[in-house]
Short mmCIF file of C-alpha atoms in Angstrom, two decimals:
data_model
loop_
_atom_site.label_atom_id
_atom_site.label_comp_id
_atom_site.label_asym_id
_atom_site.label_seq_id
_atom_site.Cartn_x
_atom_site.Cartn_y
_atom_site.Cartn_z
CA UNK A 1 46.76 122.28 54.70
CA UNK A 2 49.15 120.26 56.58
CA UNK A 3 48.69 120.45 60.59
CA UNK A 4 51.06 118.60 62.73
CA UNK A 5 49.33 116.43 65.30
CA UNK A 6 50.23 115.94 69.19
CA UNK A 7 50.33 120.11 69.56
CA UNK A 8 51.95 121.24 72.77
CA UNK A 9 48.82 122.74 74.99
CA UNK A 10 48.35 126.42 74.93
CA UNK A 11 49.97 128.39 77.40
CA UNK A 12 46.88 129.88 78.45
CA UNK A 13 44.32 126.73 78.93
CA UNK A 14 40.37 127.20 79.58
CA UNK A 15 37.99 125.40 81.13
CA UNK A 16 38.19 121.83 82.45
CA UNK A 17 42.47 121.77 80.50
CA UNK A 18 43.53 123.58 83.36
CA UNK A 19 43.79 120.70 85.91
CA UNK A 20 45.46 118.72 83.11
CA UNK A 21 48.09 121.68 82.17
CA UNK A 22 48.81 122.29 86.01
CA UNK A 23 49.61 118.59 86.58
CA UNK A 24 51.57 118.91 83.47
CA UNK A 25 53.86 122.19 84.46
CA UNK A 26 54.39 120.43 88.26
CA UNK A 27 55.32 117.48 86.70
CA UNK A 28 57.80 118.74 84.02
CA UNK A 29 59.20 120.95 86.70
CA UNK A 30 60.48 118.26 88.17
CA UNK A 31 60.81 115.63 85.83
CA UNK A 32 62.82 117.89 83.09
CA UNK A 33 66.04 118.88 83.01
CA UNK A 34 66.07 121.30 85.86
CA UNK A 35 63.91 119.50 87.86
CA UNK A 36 64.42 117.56 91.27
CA UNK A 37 63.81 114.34 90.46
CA UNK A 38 65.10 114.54 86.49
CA UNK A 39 68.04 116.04 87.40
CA UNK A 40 69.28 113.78 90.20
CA UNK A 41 67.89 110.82 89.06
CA UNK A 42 66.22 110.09 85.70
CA UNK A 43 68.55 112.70 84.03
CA UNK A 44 71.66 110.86 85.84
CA UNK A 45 73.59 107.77 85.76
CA UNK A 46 72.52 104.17 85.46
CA UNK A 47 72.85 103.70 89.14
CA UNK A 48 70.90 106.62 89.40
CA UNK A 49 68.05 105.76 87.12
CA UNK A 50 68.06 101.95 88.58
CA UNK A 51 67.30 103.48 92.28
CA UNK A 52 64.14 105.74 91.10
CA UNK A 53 63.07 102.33 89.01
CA UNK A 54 62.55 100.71 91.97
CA UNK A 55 60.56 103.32 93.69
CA UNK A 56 58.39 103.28 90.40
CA UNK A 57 58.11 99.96 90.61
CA UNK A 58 55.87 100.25 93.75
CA UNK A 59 53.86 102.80 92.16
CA UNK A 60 51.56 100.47 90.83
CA UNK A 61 52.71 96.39 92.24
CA UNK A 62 49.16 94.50 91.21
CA UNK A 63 49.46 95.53 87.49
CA UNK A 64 52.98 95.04 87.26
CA UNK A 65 52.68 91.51 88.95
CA UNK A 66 49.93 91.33 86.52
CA UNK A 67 51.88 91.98 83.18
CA UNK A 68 54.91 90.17 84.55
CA UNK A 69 53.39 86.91 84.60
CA UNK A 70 52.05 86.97 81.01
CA UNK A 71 55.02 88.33 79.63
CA UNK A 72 57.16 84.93 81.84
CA UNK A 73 55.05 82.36 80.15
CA UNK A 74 56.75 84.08 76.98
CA UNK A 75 60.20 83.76 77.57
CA UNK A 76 62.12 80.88 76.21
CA UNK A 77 59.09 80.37 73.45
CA UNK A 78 58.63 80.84 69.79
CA UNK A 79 57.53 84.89 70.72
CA UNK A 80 61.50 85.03 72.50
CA UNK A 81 62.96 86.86 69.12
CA UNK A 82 65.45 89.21 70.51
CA UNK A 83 68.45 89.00 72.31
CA UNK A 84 68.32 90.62 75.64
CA UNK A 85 72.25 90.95 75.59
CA UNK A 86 72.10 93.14 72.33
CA UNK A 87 69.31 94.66 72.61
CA UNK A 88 68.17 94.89 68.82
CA UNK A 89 67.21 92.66 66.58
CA UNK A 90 66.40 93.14 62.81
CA UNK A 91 63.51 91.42 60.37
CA UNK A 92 63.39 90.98 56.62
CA UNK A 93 60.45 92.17 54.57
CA UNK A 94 56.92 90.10 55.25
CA UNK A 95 58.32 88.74 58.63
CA UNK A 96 55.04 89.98 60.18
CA UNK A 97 51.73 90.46 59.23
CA UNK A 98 50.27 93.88 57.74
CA UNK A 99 53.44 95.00 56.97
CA UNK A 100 53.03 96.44 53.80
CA UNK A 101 49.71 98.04 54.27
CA UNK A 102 51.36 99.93 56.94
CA UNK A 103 53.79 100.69 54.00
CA UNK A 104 51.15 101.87 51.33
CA UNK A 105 49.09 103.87 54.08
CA UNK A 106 52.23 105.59 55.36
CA UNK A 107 53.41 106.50 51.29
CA UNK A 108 49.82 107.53 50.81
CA UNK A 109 49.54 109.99 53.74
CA UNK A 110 53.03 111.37 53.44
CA UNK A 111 51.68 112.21 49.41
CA UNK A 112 49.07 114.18 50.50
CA UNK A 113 50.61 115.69 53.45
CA UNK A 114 54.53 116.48 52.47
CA UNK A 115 56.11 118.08 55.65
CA UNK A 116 58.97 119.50 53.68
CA UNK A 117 56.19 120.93 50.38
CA UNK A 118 54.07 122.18 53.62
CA UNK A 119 57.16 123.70 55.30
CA UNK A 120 56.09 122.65 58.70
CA UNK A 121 58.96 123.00 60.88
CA UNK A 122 60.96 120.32 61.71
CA UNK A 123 61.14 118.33 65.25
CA UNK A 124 64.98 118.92 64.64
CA UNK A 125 66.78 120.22 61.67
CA UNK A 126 67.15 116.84 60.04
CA UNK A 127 63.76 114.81 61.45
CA UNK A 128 60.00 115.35 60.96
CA UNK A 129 58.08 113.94 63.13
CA UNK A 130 55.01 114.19 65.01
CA UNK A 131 53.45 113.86 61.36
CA UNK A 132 50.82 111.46 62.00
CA UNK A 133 47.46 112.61 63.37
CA UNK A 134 45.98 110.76 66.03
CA UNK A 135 42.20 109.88 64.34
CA UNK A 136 44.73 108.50 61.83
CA UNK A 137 45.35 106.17 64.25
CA UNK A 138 42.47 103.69 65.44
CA UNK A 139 42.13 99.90 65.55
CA UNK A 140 41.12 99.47 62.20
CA UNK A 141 43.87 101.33 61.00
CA UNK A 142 47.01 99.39 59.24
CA UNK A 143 49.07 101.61 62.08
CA UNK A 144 47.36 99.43 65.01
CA UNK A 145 46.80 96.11 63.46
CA UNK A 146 50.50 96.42 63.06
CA UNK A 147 51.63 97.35 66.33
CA UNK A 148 48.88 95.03 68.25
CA UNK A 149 49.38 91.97 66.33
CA UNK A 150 50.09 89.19 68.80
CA UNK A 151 53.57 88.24 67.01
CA UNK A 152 54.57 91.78 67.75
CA UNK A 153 53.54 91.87 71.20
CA UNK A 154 54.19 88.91 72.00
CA UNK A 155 57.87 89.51 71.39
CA UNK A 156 58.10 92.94 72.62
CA UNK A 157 56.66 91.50 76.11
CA UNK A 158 58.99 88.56 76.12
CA UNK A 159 62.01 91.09 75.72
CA UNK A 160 61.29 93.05 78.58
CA UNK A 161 60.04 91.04 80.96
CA UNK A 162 56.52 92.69 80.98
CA UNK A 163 53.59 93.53 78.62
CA UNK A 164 54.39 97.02 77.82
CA UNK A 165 52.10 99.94 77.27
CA UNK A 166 51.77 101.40 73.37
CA UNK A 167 52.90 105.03 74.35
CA UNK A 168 53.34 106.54 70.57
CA UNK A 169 52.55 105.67 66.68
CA UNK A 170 53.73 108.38 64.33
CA UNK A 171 55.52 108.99 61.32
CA UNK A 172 59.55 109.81 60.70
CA UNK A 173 60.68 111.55 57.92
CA UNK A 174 64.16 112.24 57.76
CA UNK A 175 66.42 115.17 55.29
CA UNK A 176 69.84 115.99 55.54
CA UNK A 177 70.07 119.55 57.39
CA UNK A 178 72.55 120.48 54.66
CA UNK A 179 75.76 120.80 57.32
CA UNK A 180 78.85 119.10 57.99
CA UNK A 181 78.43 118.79 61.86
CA UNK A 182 75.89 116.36 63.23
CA UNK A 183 73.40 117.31 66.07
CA UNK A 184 71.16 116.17 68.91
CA UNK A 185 69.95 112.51 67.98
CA UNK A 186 73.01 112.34 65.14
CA UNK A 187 74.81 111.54 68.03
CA UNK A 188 74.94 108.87 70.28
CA UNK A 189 72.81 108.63 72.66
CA UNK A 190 70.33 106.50 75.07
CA UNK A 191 66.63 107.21 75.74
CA UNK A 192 65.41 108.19 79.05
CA UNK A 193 62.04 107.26 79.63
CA UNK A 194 62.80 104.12 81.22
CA UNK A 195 65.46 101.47 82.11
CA UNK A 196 63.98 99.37 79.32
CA UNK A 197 61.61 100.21 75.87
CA UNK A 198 61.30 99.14 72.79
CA UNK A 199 60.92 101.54 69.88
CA UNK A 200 59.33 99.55 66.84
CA UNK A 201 60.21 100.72 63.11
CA UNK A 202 59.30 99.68 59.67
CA UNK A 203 60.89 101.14 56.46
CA UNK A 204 58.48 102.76 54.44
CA UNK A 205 61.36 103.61 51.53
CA UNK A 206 64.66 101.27 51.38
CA UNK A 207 67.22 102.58 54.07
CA UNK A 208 70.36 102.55 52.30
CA UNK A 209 73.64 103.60 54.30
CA UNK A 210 73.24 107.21 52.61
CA UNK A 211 69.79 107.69 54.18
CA UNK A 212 70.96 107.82 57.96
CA UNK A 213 69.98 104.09 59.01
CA UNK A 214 70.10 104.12 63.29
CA UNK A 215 73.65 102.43 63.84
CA UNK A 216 73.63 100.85 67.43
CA UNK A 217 75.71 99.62 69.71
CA UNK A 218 74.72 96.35 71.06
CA UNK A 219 73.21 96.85 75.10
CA UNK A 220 75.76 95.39 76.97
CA UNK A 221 78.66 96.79 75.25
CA UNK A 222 76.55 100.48 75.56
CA UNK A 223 76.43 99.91 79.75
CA UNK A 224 80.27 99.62 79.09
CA UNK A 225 80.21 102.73 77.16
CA UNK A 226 78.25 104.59 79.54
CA UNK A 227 80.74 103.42 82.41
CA UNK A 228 83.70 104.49 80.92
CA UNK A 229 82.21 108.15 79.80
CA UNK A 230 80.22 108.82 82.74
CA UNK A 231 76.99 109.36 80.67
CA UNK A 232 73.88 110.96 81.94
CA UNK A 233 70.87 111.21 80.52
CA UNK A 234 70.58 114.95 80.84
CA UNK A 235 73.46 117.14 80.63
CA UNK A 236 74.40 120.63 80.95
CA UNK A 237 74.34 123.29 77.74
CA UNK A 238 72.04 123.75 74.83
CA UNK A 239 71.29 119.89 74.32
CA UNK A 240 69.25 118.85 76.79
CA UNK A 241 70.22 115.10 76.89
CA UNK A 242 73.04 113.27 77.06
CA UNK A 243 75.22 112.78 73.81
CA UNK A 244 78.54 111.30 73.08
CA UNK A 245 80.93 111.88 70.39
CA UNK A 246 81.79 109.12 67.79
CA UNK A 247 85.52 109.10 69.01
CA UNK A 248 84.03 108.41 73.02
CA UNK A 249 82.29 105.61 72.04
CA UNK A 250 85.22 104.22 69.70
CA UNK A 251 87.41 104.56 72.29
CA UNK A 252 85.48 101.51 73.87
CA UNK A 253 83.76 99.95 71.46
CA UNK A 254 85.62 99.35 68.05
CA UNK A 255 83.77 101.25 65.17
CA UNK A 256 83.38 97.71 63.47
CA UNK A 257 81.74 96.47 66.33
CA UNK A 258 78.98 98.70 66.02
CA UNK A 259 75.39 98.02 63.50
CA UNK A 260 74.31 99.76 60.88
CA UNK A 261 71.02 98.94 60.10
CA UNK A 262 70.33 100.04 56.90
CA UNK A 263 67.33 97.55 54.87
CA UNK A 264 65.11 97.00 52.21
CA UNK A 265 61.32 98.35 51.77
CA UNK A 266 59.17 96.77 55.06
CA UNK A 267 62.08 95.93 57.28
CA UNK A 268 61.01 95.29 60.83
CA UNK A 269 64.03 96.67 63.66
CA UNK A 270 62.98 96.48 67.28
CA UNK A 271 65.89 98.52 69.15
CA UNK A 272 65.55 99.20 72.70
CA UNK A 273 66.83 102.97 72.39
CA UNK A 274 66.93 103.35 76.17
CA UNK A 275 69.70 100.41 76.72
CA UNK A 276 71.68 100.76 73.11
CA UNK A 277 73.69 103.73 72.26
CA UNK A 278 72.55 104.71 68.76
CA UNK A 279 72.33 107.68 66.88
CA UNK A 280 70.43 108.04 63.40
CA UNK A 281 68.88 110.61 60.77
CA UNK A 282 72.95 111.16 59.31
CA UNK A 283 71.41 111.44 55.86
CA UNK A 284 73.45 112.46 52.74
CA UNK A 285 72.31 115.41 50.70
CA UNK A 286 69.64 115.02 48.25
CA UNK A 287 68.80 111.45 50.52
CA UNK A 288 65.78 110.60 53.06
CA UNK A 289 64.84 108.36 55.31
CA UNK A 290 60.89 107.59 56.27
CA UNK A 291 59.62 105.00 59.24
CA UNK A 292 56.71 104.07 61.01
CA UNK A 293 57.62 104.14 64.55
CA UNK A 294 55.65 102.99 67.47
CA UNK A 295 57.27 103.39 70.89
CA UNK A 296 56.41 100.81 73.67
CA UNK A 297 57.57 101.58 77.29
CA UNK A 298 57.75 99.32 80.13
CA UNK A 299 55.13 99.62 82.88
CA UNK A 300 57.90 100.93 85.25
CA UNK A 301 58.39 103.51 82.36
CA UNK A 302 59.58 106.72 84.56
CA UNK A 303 56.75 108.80 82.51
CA UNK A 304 54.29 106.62 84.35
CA UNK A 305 54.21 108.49 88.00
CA UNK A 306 54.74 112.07 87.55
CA UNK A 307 52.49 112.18 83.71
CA UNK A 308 49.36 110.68 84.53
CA UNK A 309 47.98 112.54 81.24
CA UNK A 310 50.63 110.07 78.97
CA UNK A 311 50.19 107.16 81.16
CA UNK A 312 48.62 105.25 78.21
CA UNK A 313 48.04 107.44 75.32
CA UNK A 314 45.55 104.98 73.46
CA UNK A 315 43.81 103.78 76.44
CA UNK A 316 40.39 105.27 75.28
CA UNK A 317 41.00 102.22 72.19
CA UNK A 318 40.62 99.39 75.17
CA UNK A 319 37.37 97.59 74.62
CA UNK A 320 36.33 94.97 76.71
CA UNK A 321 36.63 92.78 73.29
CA UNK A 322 39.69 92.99 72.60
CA UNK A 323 42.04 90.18 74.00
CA UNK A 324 43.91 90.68 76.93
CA UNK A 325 47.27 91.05 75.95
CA UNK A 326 45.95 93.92 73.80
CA UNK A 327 44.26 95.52 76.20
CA UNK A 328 47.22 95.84 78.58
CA UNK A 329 49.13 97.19 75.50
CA UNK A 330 46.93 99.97 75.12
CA UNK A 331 46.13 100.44 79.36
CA UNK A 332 43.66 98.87 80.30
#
């Protein structure tokens, strides 16, 4: 039987989950989209979300210092592979290590464990996820010697500034919803866990321009976007964050400007979904689309203060072997 992993806790915890679950409720009170803080500030504007960054930054100064300085040695080096002005870059087949045994284990699992032959419901009418248990997911895995590979990191860290923190590894597995209107995260749209992170995909299947490839607007040109809109994060109605209609965003940004990024069988795309305006998952009938995905967030990440449960999701992987840089990846 196919069980989706990462199950929301139960409403009525036992034992030693209730200290967990209360921090949990306080905190989503007022991080979510009602709350104090997520309302006014994470949920808000960039000038907004750039004030509460810099209280989080003094939530934890020694092991930001710490991951800053690593991450400077980086910059301007062989690991400096994407553009901080766009905000995306794109990598052909083979381009790093392990790639296609991340490929084969994905097409094996996803075999055994169909989402749409199980009928597990759907994150969203058009996207599976959460398909990827976490015991799937160790450091021998192909998943992790993916994601932790020093070419990876290494890159990832010299984009943002910082060595991140691994926050997710799952499976996507994308249908068309069989409607003419698009939907949540159809339309564009910006991340809000953080000023900056990095959301890591290979193709598992070729992503051809009928399979709903993410099409992104390049980061500066999104800030532009945003200006001109007045985006938030979190808005009002049934959609809980912020989306903007195709004809908003082409009334800045010429549709031709924008990048589709549609690829052969083990492509590599690093997008930072919380700077570029991207929507994806607009897949044609009778088409899919399936990706590893590993999300990285910064160590100011706003999830950081108010989730200490999440604040490294695979920090119970950190061994004192590992190498540093790894380490930090997965919170130590």
């Amino acid at each position: 039987m196919f069980v989706q992993s990462h199950q929301t806790p139960a409403s009525e915890p036992e034992g030693r989950g209730v200290d967990l679950w209360m921090r949990r409720q306080v905190s989503e009170k007022l991080l979510g989209r009602g709350g104090i803080i997520g309302r006014r500030y994470i949920g808000g504007t960039d000038a907004d979300r750039e004030r509460y960054a810099r209280w989080v930054e003094r939530w934890d100064a020694p092991d930001l210092a710490r991951r800053t300085e690593i991450a400077r040695a980086l910059q301007g080096g062989p690991s400096d592979l994407v553009d901080r002005s766009k905000g995306f870059a794109t990598f052909e087949p083979g381009r790093f290590a392990h790639t296609t045994e991340v490929v084969e284990a994905a097409r094996a699992f996803l075999r055994d464990a169909d989402p749409v032959r199980a009928k597990v419901a759907p994150a969203k009418p058009q996207l599976y996820t959460r398909l990827l248990p976490r015991e799937e997911v160790t450091l021998d895995s192909p998943f992790l010697r993916f994601a932790l590979q020093p070419a990876v990191l290494e890159a990832i860290a010299a984009y943002m500034g910082a060595v991140p923190i691994l926050h997710d590894v799952d499976l996507w597995y994308s249908v068309s919803p069989n409607t003419d209107s698009f939907t949540n995260s159809q339309l564009y749209h910006c991340d809000w866990e953080g000023l900056t992170q990095v959301r890591l995909l290979v193709y598992v299947n070729e992503v051809k321009p009928t399979d709903g490839p993410f099409v992104v607007v390049e980061a500066e040109r999104s800030k532009e976007v945003r200006e001109r809109v007045g985006y938030t994060f979190f808005r009002d109605g049934a959609d809980q964050y912020g989306r903007v209609p195709d004809e908003e965003v082409y009334a800045v940004v010429d549709e031709g400007q924008t990048h589709q990024l549609d690829g052969p069988e083990g492509t590599v795309v690093v997008v930072d979904t919380a700077r570029c305006l991207h929507y994806g998952s607009r897949v044609e009938r009778d088409a899919s689309r399936t990706l590893f995905a590993c999300q990285f967030l910064a160590p100011t990440s706003f999830v950081r203060p108010l989730r200490p449960d999440l604040r490294a999701t695979y920090r119970s992987l950190a061994t004192p072997a590992l190498p540093e840089l790894e380490a930090l990846v997965l919170g130590a």
